[in-house]
Amino acid sequence: MVDLIKKNIKSLQESLFSSIGSAALTIATTYLVINFFRGMLGFALTSDKDWLAVLNNMQLYMVQAYPEEDFIRVWLSVGLTFVLAGLSIGIWRSDDRVKSSQVFNSFFKGGLGVLFFTIIAPTNASYMGNDGSVITEEVFSMDTRLGILIPVAVFCVIFFSVRFTNINFTVNSSDMVFFYLFIPVALLWFIKLPTIQLDQNNERIIPEPLMPIADTTKIPWTIIFVAFLVSYFIGMYLKNIKSIKSTMSLSWFLLPLLIFSWIFKKPQIDMSVVLGSDLPIFGVFLLWGFLVITFVNNSIFKKYYSTYLGATFLLTLVGVFSGLPMLAKTCLLLIALFSVVVPAVSTSSQGKRSLLIVWAVALVTLTFLLRGGASDTGIVVPGSSIFGGFSLTWLLAIFGTYVSFPLGVLLALGRNSKLPIIRIVCTGIIELTRSVPYITWLFFASVTLAVFLPAGVEFNLIVRVLMVTAFFSGAYFAENIRGGLQSIPKGQYEAADAIGMSPFQKISLIIMPQALRAVIPTLVSSAITAFKDSSLVTIIGLFDFLTIGKTVIGNQSIPVNFVGHDRENLIFVAIVYWIFTFTLSRRSMKVEKKLGLGER
Amino acid sequence: MKNGLKALSFFRNVVFLKWASQIIFLVGLLYIIWSYIQNAVVNLEQTNIAFSWGWLGETPGVSIAEGMYTLPNSGRQMIQVGMLNMLRVTVTGIFAATFLGTFLGIARLSKNYIVEKTSTGLLEVVRNVPLLVQIFFFQAFVLTFPRLEVFDVGTYNLHVSAKGIAFPWLNRQPTAYLFWVYLLAIFLLANRIYKWRVQILEKEGRETRPFLWSIGIFFGLLVAGWYGGYRVMGVIGFLAGYISTGVDLLPAIFYQILFSSIAVFIGFRSTKKFIDSKKSEEAQGIYSDDDYFKIILNVIVVLLVVVLMFSSVGLGLSNFLVGDEIVFKADWGVPQFFDGVNNKLYWNPEAKIVLDAQLDGMKKAEIIDWIAVPGTEVTKGDVIAIVIAKDLKGDLNQEISINAKYTGVIEEVFVSKGDTIKINDKTYDIRVTDSKPLELSRPKIEQIGTTKFKKYADGFGKSLSVGYFAIWLGVVLYTAIFISEVVRAGIMAVSKGQSEAGLSLGLGRGALLRLVVLPQAIRVMLPPMGNQYLNLAKNTSLGIAVAYPEIVAVGQTLYNQEGQTLPVFLIWMAFYSTVSLTISTIINYYNRKMKIVER
Amino acid sequence: MSIIQTKDVKKWFGDFQALKGITMDVAEGEVLVVCGPSGSGKSTFIRCINRLEQHQEGQIIVDGIELTNDLKNIEAIRSEVGMVFQSFNLFPHLTVMQNITLAQIWVRKKNRAESEEKAMELLERVGIPEQAQKFPGQLSGGQQQRVAIARALAMEPKIMLFDEPTSALDPEMIKEVLDVMKELAKSGMTMIVVTHEMGFAKEVADRVMLFDEGMLVEENTPEEFFNNPKSDRTKLFLSQIL
């Protein structure tokens, strides 16, 4: 043990005090860091800060004005995300194993850090009153300090001494995720946080006992954690099923759309309409599709197939301009297209079966979407959009990426094209978009865009922002993808040409897959930037996460007065953004490493 | 039969298809743009706000918190303030961010555990928090300090309050422009002398001390300049005066013809070059279908430019350049430009003096006696006029004398006895004959009139408003972090062998970094560095969030006043594109220079 | 009946004239070896035959179809002419099997089972059926080139073009590729091979051509070409290479 300490001290000496300059730097930096920490902690703990302004407004932060009776939709969305995450972790379960000694060591080091910072924490801190006077008060009493120091010291000693025992086992690194997630969920049951209570006159009273966190948060999170765990095991079980991975990728792609519609609308469906009109139409078209698939290889039907096709198209044309219900019109269009495809695909019985499944699923989805989309929503949000707070931030980040990515691909291809006019136009669009800051585009969306739309056409501000974001992020994506395109050797184009592929096939089957794979890391960092940039909508008055912290809570006076407490909220907002972006960028770095080790 | 096939094959011709599809694409795109413009015209008609630039000439009637004019007299002047405020942050920010970023980048490569971890920690924090949040936080931080009103009126060395941060500064005098030009000139001269001495050294092989020579001459001239020598540069203003009179005579058609002929010349030259390349011995003058299309396209583009120059757009542009105030209500034409140079860079530059806070914060004043007439020579501090100062309600009268700000000859007086003038009204012009280009002064808190409000006095020290501080610190720190990554990557790209070779020559770590590693790393670093500068320039637009009046904020104020969103948006686009283009041109210039060195 | 006919084909790259009037024809089932120093235009010439490069003057007629800017003609010719490149140009993101089936499915519109059967057959023919599920990056150079040959054959071309198929290979791998090519020649495929492998030319070729500075210098049977060359340029070339 003594040797160990000696060794550590020696290496420390080498790294920190190798020369006079280095020693001076060490001391100066340490001094700066310690003082910065003391200042920050003192700033956070002085009595003019009210952290309840953050804690009490969690709901506002997350969903803004979303009605409380529909929270189940939010919880289900979060739950679904976690279930999918659990499945994915199970399916892509890594084979890396973490040594217990490593885990204990990191616990020990963390404990040491806490110890160090507890010791250097300031006892007194001062803040400036409105009259310029400096008020000093005790913020970190000896009791509190000891209250932290002693348990943490014990904790450290335990994990340090574990080193010298024989406890040595390895854990799967994927399993560790559950352990780390388990800690906060378990803490929800034990940690008690203060909440604000009001008396009859709406005066604020400081609650005597510490209140436990509301059950509305504790129980759902526990359920979600359990579901997460269960889906993890299911994922491990499903691991070897063919094409499960592509199914999962597709599910991840569709999940935001599902959550969006789920939170956006609670359809008030009139059952009589469903039974009277939707179901019969559904039945008729299901049967129609079934008949076509069954008899497509029948010789008589085959002979008159072109006549049948013509008749169907004619019927569709007539139907679309007649007074049929929307569902019937759309189904007609669909069956016409479907009939064209059928002969080509249903050559084998397997093809027929999968075609029938596709047809049924398409019809069900269509019926559901049309009926749901046409009905009124049961979610009423007074005076603002349904999405607000963190949900709006996510909406902007994810859908911004969704719409901008395809546009980015098109622009990149255009800029890389051999056709001069298309190349010049695309280059112009990309450069013009990129040379102007995002905020001016946001102003364009909020005040100017409406001018260009035909009279009578109006979009919600969020939609306009998404439209503009599509172009802005699209231009950045395009530049990244162009980098990937340029990295593809000329021989790949020639080989595709030589085997007779059409330009479209060449791009979609050969060039794009390779180009995208080459630029995944930069694309991820662009997406992270898009997430951070979504905070800019606060300037044009959308109620995103930042707006809630900066403006809404800072001006809140009912039911509790939090006017002027925007610094605490800003720190909280910064921490939340930091957690998300930091985790995302760390994950992407790991993925990048894995890709690098992979096929090339 | 065969002919029929040939006619049909026209539609399957690859070259034809290629160009036809492009032209259809272009026409479609233009049609879409045109239809949207049509929409805009209809929509604007309905809201009774016709697209116009007239507001550029009108007085917006709003004040700007900071900048060269706080009460701009026209929309154009307001935009100008916004642009300058933006450039102020951008230019100073680029230097600060480069310095800080390089420092942090080297710190991240340090072998010292604490230094390395601290800089990495800073990187991870700053990089992963949205810039806007950081800017808001810096703003909130300054707002923690007490309001300015709790401090006494007087002069301070360094002052922080909720109104901003103030510190001593070299303040600019009317002759400062002359001095800047002088500095630039002697810098170039010193550079030239350095090269000349090096040339001699290489030619004759004797020690010529080029560095000592150039730096000696530079400082010698600097000292000479500081004590009045800088006025030599007045020759520029002198010449500009003549040019101004000359170009004033040019009609708008001159510029139309000039631009058209430039377009024709460029088009002709590039086409000729293309044809010449085909005429060479090897190419034997054979053209493919593509080549014909290229030539046709070239001609079309040139024709388009010519037509555009003689359309209303070209006429507008030319009128703008002539300085015709009817179309744009702006005096930014070529003659005005030279006139401005003449005024600012004359031996005795002209200064327009406005009635300012000398009146102890009064809002208006009635002139009861104006002593100095045009042509008289005044010394700094002389009494020029006696006024009765009034506050807003007009119930507090006070007799005050106005003193001359600079020594010089009064050129023109804009007011006369009996007038009532307001603060920021122009009062007189003066040809400054004597003043130091820069004057060191300390910040001063003054009270605005009889109200309880206080502010940092203009022209005394430098005061950074809360908005300026927040946006400046925000963009500098944020960009510096990204630059530190660039620097780190650049240094790491220099191979280990280079460092080892340097170390084996006995260079110290510092010298190794300075002499071997950095010069090579800069080559790798320049292009990504340029990207970061562009980002910095664009990020300054977040100033609007902390009420810093840069171009976006000013534009927003303007369209809220006038309802002209579209022109404002076009101005934004033009301005930011110009700034971006300038930055990338400079970076490209250095990039090329570096590459030439490499050869 | 000649399957490829060219008349006075000329081609410029900017100021540089790469082909200075090539006139020749190839009969069906003939194996033609094209050799010459680097930069002599031989690669450019065969790339012109399937329109990877455009010739600017002259005529190229493949199987009765003239190569012009006509889209249909280009498509038709490309599906009849297979090409093997010096640097293989396999698609690195697809498995060997997918590399071979891709064009069959998307260009020839065959179904998957059928094209996979065909692919296996071809892989057996080139001797590497066991590598079907690997990615190109996991194969050796010789194996990659054999996959490239299989990929070209999958389109059932009438003519095969080889653009220096062995130049990028290690010596020990050249043989395995040449063996496949010999087998192909014996099966009666029309082949134009740009190569420096004189052994291959002697053994398999029906005719040998020498290109120099964009011109066709000599055209002869292999025996005559190697033993009794007509032009001095050929003699010089042979003395340098053998």
XYZ file of N, CA, C and O in Angstrom, chain A residues 257-365:
436
model
N -42.293 10.431 -35.122
C -43.549 10.734 -35.813
C -44.728 10.269 -34.967
O -45.719 10.976 -34.785
N -44.586 9.069 -34.431
C -45.654 8.500 -33.612
C -45.880 9.368 -32.383
O -47.008 9.760 -32.067
N -44.784 9.684 -31.699
C -44.904 10.480 -30.475
C -45.506 11.835 -30.795
O -46.374 12.336 -30.082
N -45.055 12.397 -31.906
C -45.575 13.708 -32.294
C -47.091 13.666 -32.444
O -47.819 14.446 -31.843
N -47.592 12.698 -33.229
C -49.036 12.658 -33.457
C -49.769 12.290 -32.172
O -50.856 12.774 -31.892
N -49.137 11.473 -31.369
C -49.741 11.008 -30.128
C -49.922 12.163 -29.151
O -50.954 12.293 -28.491
N -48.922 13.027 -29.070
C -49.020 14.148 -28.140
C -49.837 15.274 -28.746
O -50.538 16.000 -28.057
N -49.780 15.375 -30.060
C -50.426 16.496 -30.724
C -51.941 16.375 -30.703
O -52.657 17.349 -30.577
N -52.420 15.165 -30.853
C -53.850 15.044 -31.054
C -54.464 13.917 -30.243
O -53.940 12.811 -30.211
N -55.590 14.238 -29.595
C -56.411 13.184 -28.995
C -57.676 13.158 -29.832
O -58.586 13.962 -29.632
N -57.742 12.298 -30.822
C -58.868 12.381 -31.750
C -60.192 12.087 -31.051
O -60.298 11.151 -30.273
N -61.164 12.938 -31.338
C -62.510 12.714 -30.822
C -63.270 12.002 -31.929
O -63.868 12.622 -32.790
N -63.220 10.690 -31.899
C -63.773 9.940 -33.030
C -65.250 9.655 -32.813
O -65.672 9.205 -31.751
N -66.004 9.931 -33.863
C -67.437 9.659 -33.854
C -67.627 8.215 -34.314
O -67.396 7.891 -35.469
N -68.019 7.346 -33.372
C -68.051 5.921 -33.688
C -69.034 5.598 -34.796
O -68.829 4.673 -35.574
N -70.122 6.384 -34.901
C -71.122 6.069 -35.929
C -70.519 6.250 -37.323
O -70.793 5.475 -38.231
N -69.685 7.263 -37.470
C -69.045 7.470 -38.780
C -68.096 6.306 -39.076
O -68.044 5.798 -40.195
N -67.374 5.901 -38.043
C -66.423 4.810 -38.245
C -67.145 3.555 -38.706
O -66.770 2.919 -39.693
N -68.237 3.222 -37.989
C -68.970 1.989 -38.329
C -69.706 2.149 -39.645
O -69.763 1.232 -40.457
N -70.275 3.342 -39.874
C -71.129 3.533 -41.046
C -70.352 3.712 -42.327
O -70.799 3.261 -43.387
N -69.207 4.347 -42.263
C -68.541 4.645 -43.538
C -67.113 4.080 -43.608
O -66.752 3.447 -44.593
N -66.338 4.250 -42.558
C -64.939 3.841 -42.635
C -64.766 2.334 -42.774
O -64.029 1.868 -43.642
N -65.454 1.604 -41.920
C -65.266 0.146 -41.934
C -65.685 -0.483 -43.255
O -64.944 -1.307 -43.804
N -66.872 -0.126 -43.802
C -67.235 -0.702 -45.107
C -66.210 -0.391 -46.186
O -65.797 -1.279 -46.940
N -65.771 0.872 -46.246
C -64.783 1.233 -47.270
C -63.513 0.402 -47.098
O -62.982 -0.184 -48.044
N -63.098 0.316 -45.850
C -61.920 -0.484 -45.532
C -62.085 -1.914 -46.021
O -61.215 -2.477 -46.696
N -63.251 -2.483 -45.716
C -63.528 -3.873 -46.099
C -63.496 -4.053 -47.604
O -62.853 -4.974 -48.128
N -64.173 -3.151 -48.314
C -64.256 -3.265 -49.771
C -62.864 -3.266 -50.391
O -62.518 -4.121 -51.211
N -62.047 -2.319 -49.958
C -60.730 -2.206 -50.588
C -59.792 -3.337 -50.185
O -58.957 -3.763 -50.972
N -59.975 -3.830 -48.957
C -59.166 -4.979 -48.550
C -59.478 -6.173 -49.445
O -58.600 -6.865 -49.949
N -60.803 -6.365 -49.674
C -61.246 -7.476 -50.513
C -60.726 -7.298 -51.947
O -60.224 -8.228 -52.571
N -60.860 -6.101 -52.439
C -60.410 -5.775 -53.798
C -58.929 -6.157 -53.969
O -58.548 -6.883 -54.878
N -58.121 -5.669 -53.053
C -56.690 -5.981 -53.113
C -56.449 -7.480 -53.045
O -55.658 -8.036 -53.818
N -57.188 -8.139 -52.147
C -57.035 -9.582 -51.982
C -57.356 -10.306 -53.288
O -56.631 -11.205 -53.730
N -58.463 -9.889 -53.924
C -58.875 -10.533 -55.179
C -57.816 -10.342 -56.264
O -57.458 -11.287 -56.972
N -57.319 -9.119 -56.361
C -56.315 -8.841 -57.398
C -55.098 -9.737 -57.203
O -54.593 -10.351 -58.146
N -54.675 -9.831 -55.941
C -53.470 -10.629 -55.672
C -53.725 -12.104 -55.974
O -52.891 -12.797 -56.563
N -54.913 -12.573 -55.590
C -55.197 -13.990 -55.777
C -55.269 -14.375 -57.248
O -54.728 -15.390 -57.679
N -55.964 -13.530 -58.021
C -56.227 -13.933 -59.404
C -55.247 -13.363 -60.414
O -55.463 -13.487 -61.602
N -54.183 -12.721 -59.928
C -53.325 -12.045 -60.883
C -52.676 -13.009 -61.869
O -52.446 -12.674 -63.028
N -52.451 -14.247 -61.436
C -51.812 -15.201 -62.344
C -52.813 -16.049 -63.122
O -52.436 -16.908 -63.897
N -54.100 -15.807 -62.843
C -55.138 -16.500 -63.603
C -55.066 -16.066 -65.066
O -54.958 -14.875 -65.359
N -55.127 -17.030 -65.960
C -54.834 -16.713 -67.366
C -55.861 -15.740 -67.959
O -55.492 -14.837 -68.707
N -57.155 -15.921 -67.617
C -58.178 -15.039 -68.199
C -57.981 -13.611 -67.693
O -57.975 -12.637 -68.445
N -57.772 -13.511 -66.362
C -57.606 -12.199 -65.754
C -56.361 -11.515 -66.322
O -56.356 -10.315 -66.571
N -55.333 -12.324 -66.530
C -54.074 -11.799 -67.050
C -54.281 -11.169 -68.427
O -53.750 -10.126 -68.743
N -55.102 -11.856 -69.203
C -55.350 -11.415 -70.563
C -55.984 -10.030 -70.572
O -55.632 -9.172 -71.381
N -56.927 -9.833 -69.649
C -57.636 -8.552 -69.642
C -57.077 -7.595 -68.599
O -57.739 -6.676 -68.184
N -55.861 -7.872 -68.149
C -55.322 -7.058 -67.054
C -55.180 -5.590 -67.436
O -55.488 -4.692 -66.652
N -54.749 -5.358 -68.684
C -54.582 -3.961 -69.093
C -55.937 -3.256 -69.132
O -56.051 -2.076 -68.764
N -56.992 -3.986 -69.567
C -58.333 -3.413 -69.557
C -58.725 -3.075 -68.125
O -59.254 -1.997 -67.831
N -58.435 -4.013 -67.224
C -58.754 -3.791 -65.811
C -58.030 -2.556 -65.287
O -58.624 -1.710 -64.607
N -56.775 -2.444 -65.649
C -55.985 -1.295 -65.188
C -56.590 0.014 -65.681
O -56.778 0.966 -64.916
N -56.930 0.015 -66.977
C -57.534 1.213 -67.559
C -58.808 1.575 -66.828
O -59.035 2.737 -66.466
N -59.637 0.566 -66.580
C -60.910 0.808 -65.895
C -60.658 1.374 -64.504
O -61.326 2.326 -64.064
N -59.687 0.804 -63.824
C -59.392 1.277 -62.463
C -58.957 2.735 -62.482
O -59.420 3.536 -61.664
N -58.088 3.068 -63.438
C -57.621 4.460 -63.506
C -58.769 5.413 -63.796
O -58.866 6.496 -63.210
N -59.638 4.972 -64.708
C -60.799 5.799 -65.054
C -61.659 6.007 -63.818
O -62.072 7.128 -63.488
N -61.890 4.913 -63.105
C -62.709 4.953 -61.902
C -62.082 5.897 -60.872
O -62.773 6.692 -60.230
N -60.774 5.804 -60.761
C -60.066 6.658 -59.807
C -60.255 8.123 -60.164
O -60.565 8.959 -59.320
N -60.097 8.374 -61.476
C -60.218 9.752 -61.940
C -61.598 10.303 -61.635
O -61.761 11.423 -61.118
N -62.625 9.481 -61.929
C -63.998 9.898 -61.656
C -64.194 10.046 -60.147
O -64.744 11.037 -59.660
N -63.701 9.059 -59.420
C -63.914 9.038 -57.964
C -63.309 10.235 -57.266
O -63.921 10.817 -56.367
N -62.121 10.610 -57.713
C -61.419 11.698 -57.028
C -62.192 13.006 -57.146
O -62.247 13.802 -56.204
N -62.844 13.206 -58.292
C -63.578 14.460 -58.464
C -65.055 14.339 -58.081
O -65.835 15.238 -58.310
N -65.424 13.202 -57.503
C -66.822 13.053 -57.092
C -66.922 13.368 -55.598
O -65.968 13.796 -54.962
N -68.095 13.135 -55.065
C -68.318 13.495 -53.664
C -68.058 12.369 -52.681
O -68.618 12.355 -51.588
N -67.227 11.437 -53.083
C -66.927 10.314 -52.183
C -66.212 10.792 -50.925
O -65.576 11.846 -50.938
N -66.297 10.021 -49.850
C -65.527 10.395 -48.658
C -64.027 10.348 -48.952
O -63.578 9.613 -49.847
N -63.307 11.130 -48.190
C -61.850 11.260 -48.394
C -61.157 9.906 -48.403
O -60.276 9.647 -49.228
N -61.581 9.046 -47.488
C -60.930 7.740 -47.362
C -61.060 6.954 -48.656
O -60.093 6.373 -49.151
N -62.279 6.976 -49.226
C -62.511 6.218 -50.456
C -61.652 6.755 -51.585
O -61.063 5.995 -52.356
N -61.571 8.083 -51.673
C -60.753 8.691 -52.733
C -59.293 8.221 -52.626
O -58.680 7.797 -53.602
N -58.760 8.324 -51.412
C -57.353 7.950 -51.230
C -57.146 6.480 -51.519
O -56.150 6.084 -52.134
N -58.106 5.652 -51.075
C -57.976 4.214 -51.314
C -58.006 3.918 -52.803
O -57.281 3.040 -53.284
N -58.846 4.644 -53.548
C -58.907 4.450 -55.001
C -57.543 4.726 -55.635
O -57.052 3.933 -56.441
N -56.980 5.847 -55.247
C -55.649 6.195 -55.765
C -54.649 5.090 -55.467
O -53.853 4.682 -56.314
N -54.750 4.606 -54.238
C -53.805 3.602 -53.774
C -53.967 2.297 -54.547
O -52.986 1.670 -54.952
N -55.237 1.901 -54.780
C -55.446 0.615 -55.456
C -54.977 0.701 -56.900
O -54.480 -0.283 -57.466
N -55.124 1.876 -57.498
C -54.655 2.028 -58.879
C -53.147 1.803 -58.950
O -52.651 1.053 -59.796
N -52.431 2.450 -58.023
C -50.976 2.272 -57.981
C -50.638 0.818 -57.667
O -49.762 0.204 -58.278
N -51.377 0.287 -56.709
C -51.134 -1.075 -56.250
C -51.286 -2.071 -57.400
O -50.475 -2.976 -57.577
N -52.316 -1.853 -58.205
C -52.582 -2.782 -59.314
C -51.441 -2.795 -60.323
O -51.183 -3.799 -60.975
N -50.779 -1.657 -60.449
C -49.641 -1.607 -61.373
C -48.500 -2.490 -60.862
O -47.841 -3.198 -61.611
N -48.308 -2.453 -59.543
C -47.163 -3.147 -58.956
C -47.398 -4.656 -58.881
O -46.454 -5.441 -59.038
N -48.660 -5.047 -58.644
C -48.961 -6.456 -58.334
C -48.336 -7.470 -59.291
O -47.625 -8.374 -58.844
N -48.540 -7.345 -60.615
C -48.032 -8.401 -61.496
C -46.519 -8.587 -61.393
O -46.011 -9.695 -61.520
N -45.819 -7.494 -61.158
C -44.357 -7.572 -61.113
C -43.875 -8.308 -59.874
O -42.889 -9.037 -59.920
N -44.575 -8.100 -58.746
C -44.068 -8.623 -57.483
C -44.605 -10.009 -57.159
O -43.870 -10.874 -56.676
N -45.897 -10.242 -57.439
C -46.497 -11.483 -56.950
C -46.252 -12.638 -57.911
O -47.168 -13.231 -58.438
N -44.983 -12.926 -58.145
C -44.665 -14.053 -59.013
C -44.590 -15.341 -58.207
O -44.816 -16.422 -58.726
N -44.264 -15.222 -56.925
C -44.202 -16.416 -56.091
C -45.253 -16.302 -54.984
O -45.793 -15.233 -54.735
N -45.525 -17.426 -54.334
C -46.536 -17.412 -53.277
C -46.050 -16.589 -52.091
O -46.825 -15.925 -51.420
N -44.728 -16.610 -51.893
C -44.168 -15.811 -50.799
C -44.365 -14.320 -51.079
O -44.773 -13.558 -50.204
N -44.122 -13.933 -52.325
C -44.322 -12.552 -52.714
C -45.763 -12.140 -52.523
O -46.068 -11.047 -52.048
N -46.678 -13.038 -52.886
C -48.109 -12.741 -52.751
C -48.475 -12.478 -51.296
O -49.196 -11.548 -50.964
N -47.956 -13.365 -50.432
C -48.306 -13.245 -49.015
C -47.823 -11.902 -48.457
O -48.564 -11.173 -47.815
N -46.556 -11.572 -48.749
C -46.036 -10.320 -48.178
C -46.748 -9.120 -48.785
O -46.984 -8.115 -48.113
N -47.159 -9.255 -50.058
C -47.883 -8.162 -50.694
C -49.218 -7.929 -49.999
O -49.629 -6.782 -49.750
N -49.890 -9.022 -49.637
C -51.187 -8.922 -48.965
C -51.018 -8.240 -47.603
O -51.818 -7.369 -47.220
N -49.952 -8.621 -46.902
C -49.704 -8.009 -45.591
C -49.468 -6.508 -45.744
O -50.051 -5.691 -45.023
N -48.637 -6.162 -46.737
C -48.349 -4.743 -46.972
C -49.642 -3.984 -47.252
O -49.893 -2.904 -46.717
N -50.466 -4.581 -48.064
C -51.722 -3.929 -48.441
C -52.621 -3.711 -47.210
O -53.162 -2.623 -47.003
N -52.734 -4.729 -46.386
C -53.576 -4.613 -45.196
C -53.037 -3.542 -44.252
O -53.787 -2.680 -43.770
N -51.739 -3.578 -44.017
C -51.135 -2.593 -43.108
C -51.336 -1.178 -43.641
O -51.714 -0.260 -42.902
N -51.139 -1.024 -44.960
C -51.295 0.300 -45.558
C -52.725 0.794 -45.366
O -52.952 1.954 -45.004
N -53.687 -0.084 -45.574
C -55.081 0.324 -45.439
C -55.418 0.709 -44.001
O -56.071 1.732 -43.752
N -54.963 -0.113 -43.052
C -55.250 0.178 -41.643
C -54.657 1.539 -41.261
O -55.334 2.397 -40.691
N -53.392 1.737 -41.648
C -52.725 3.005 -41.314
C -53.478 4.182 -41.919
O -53.730 5.194 -41.260
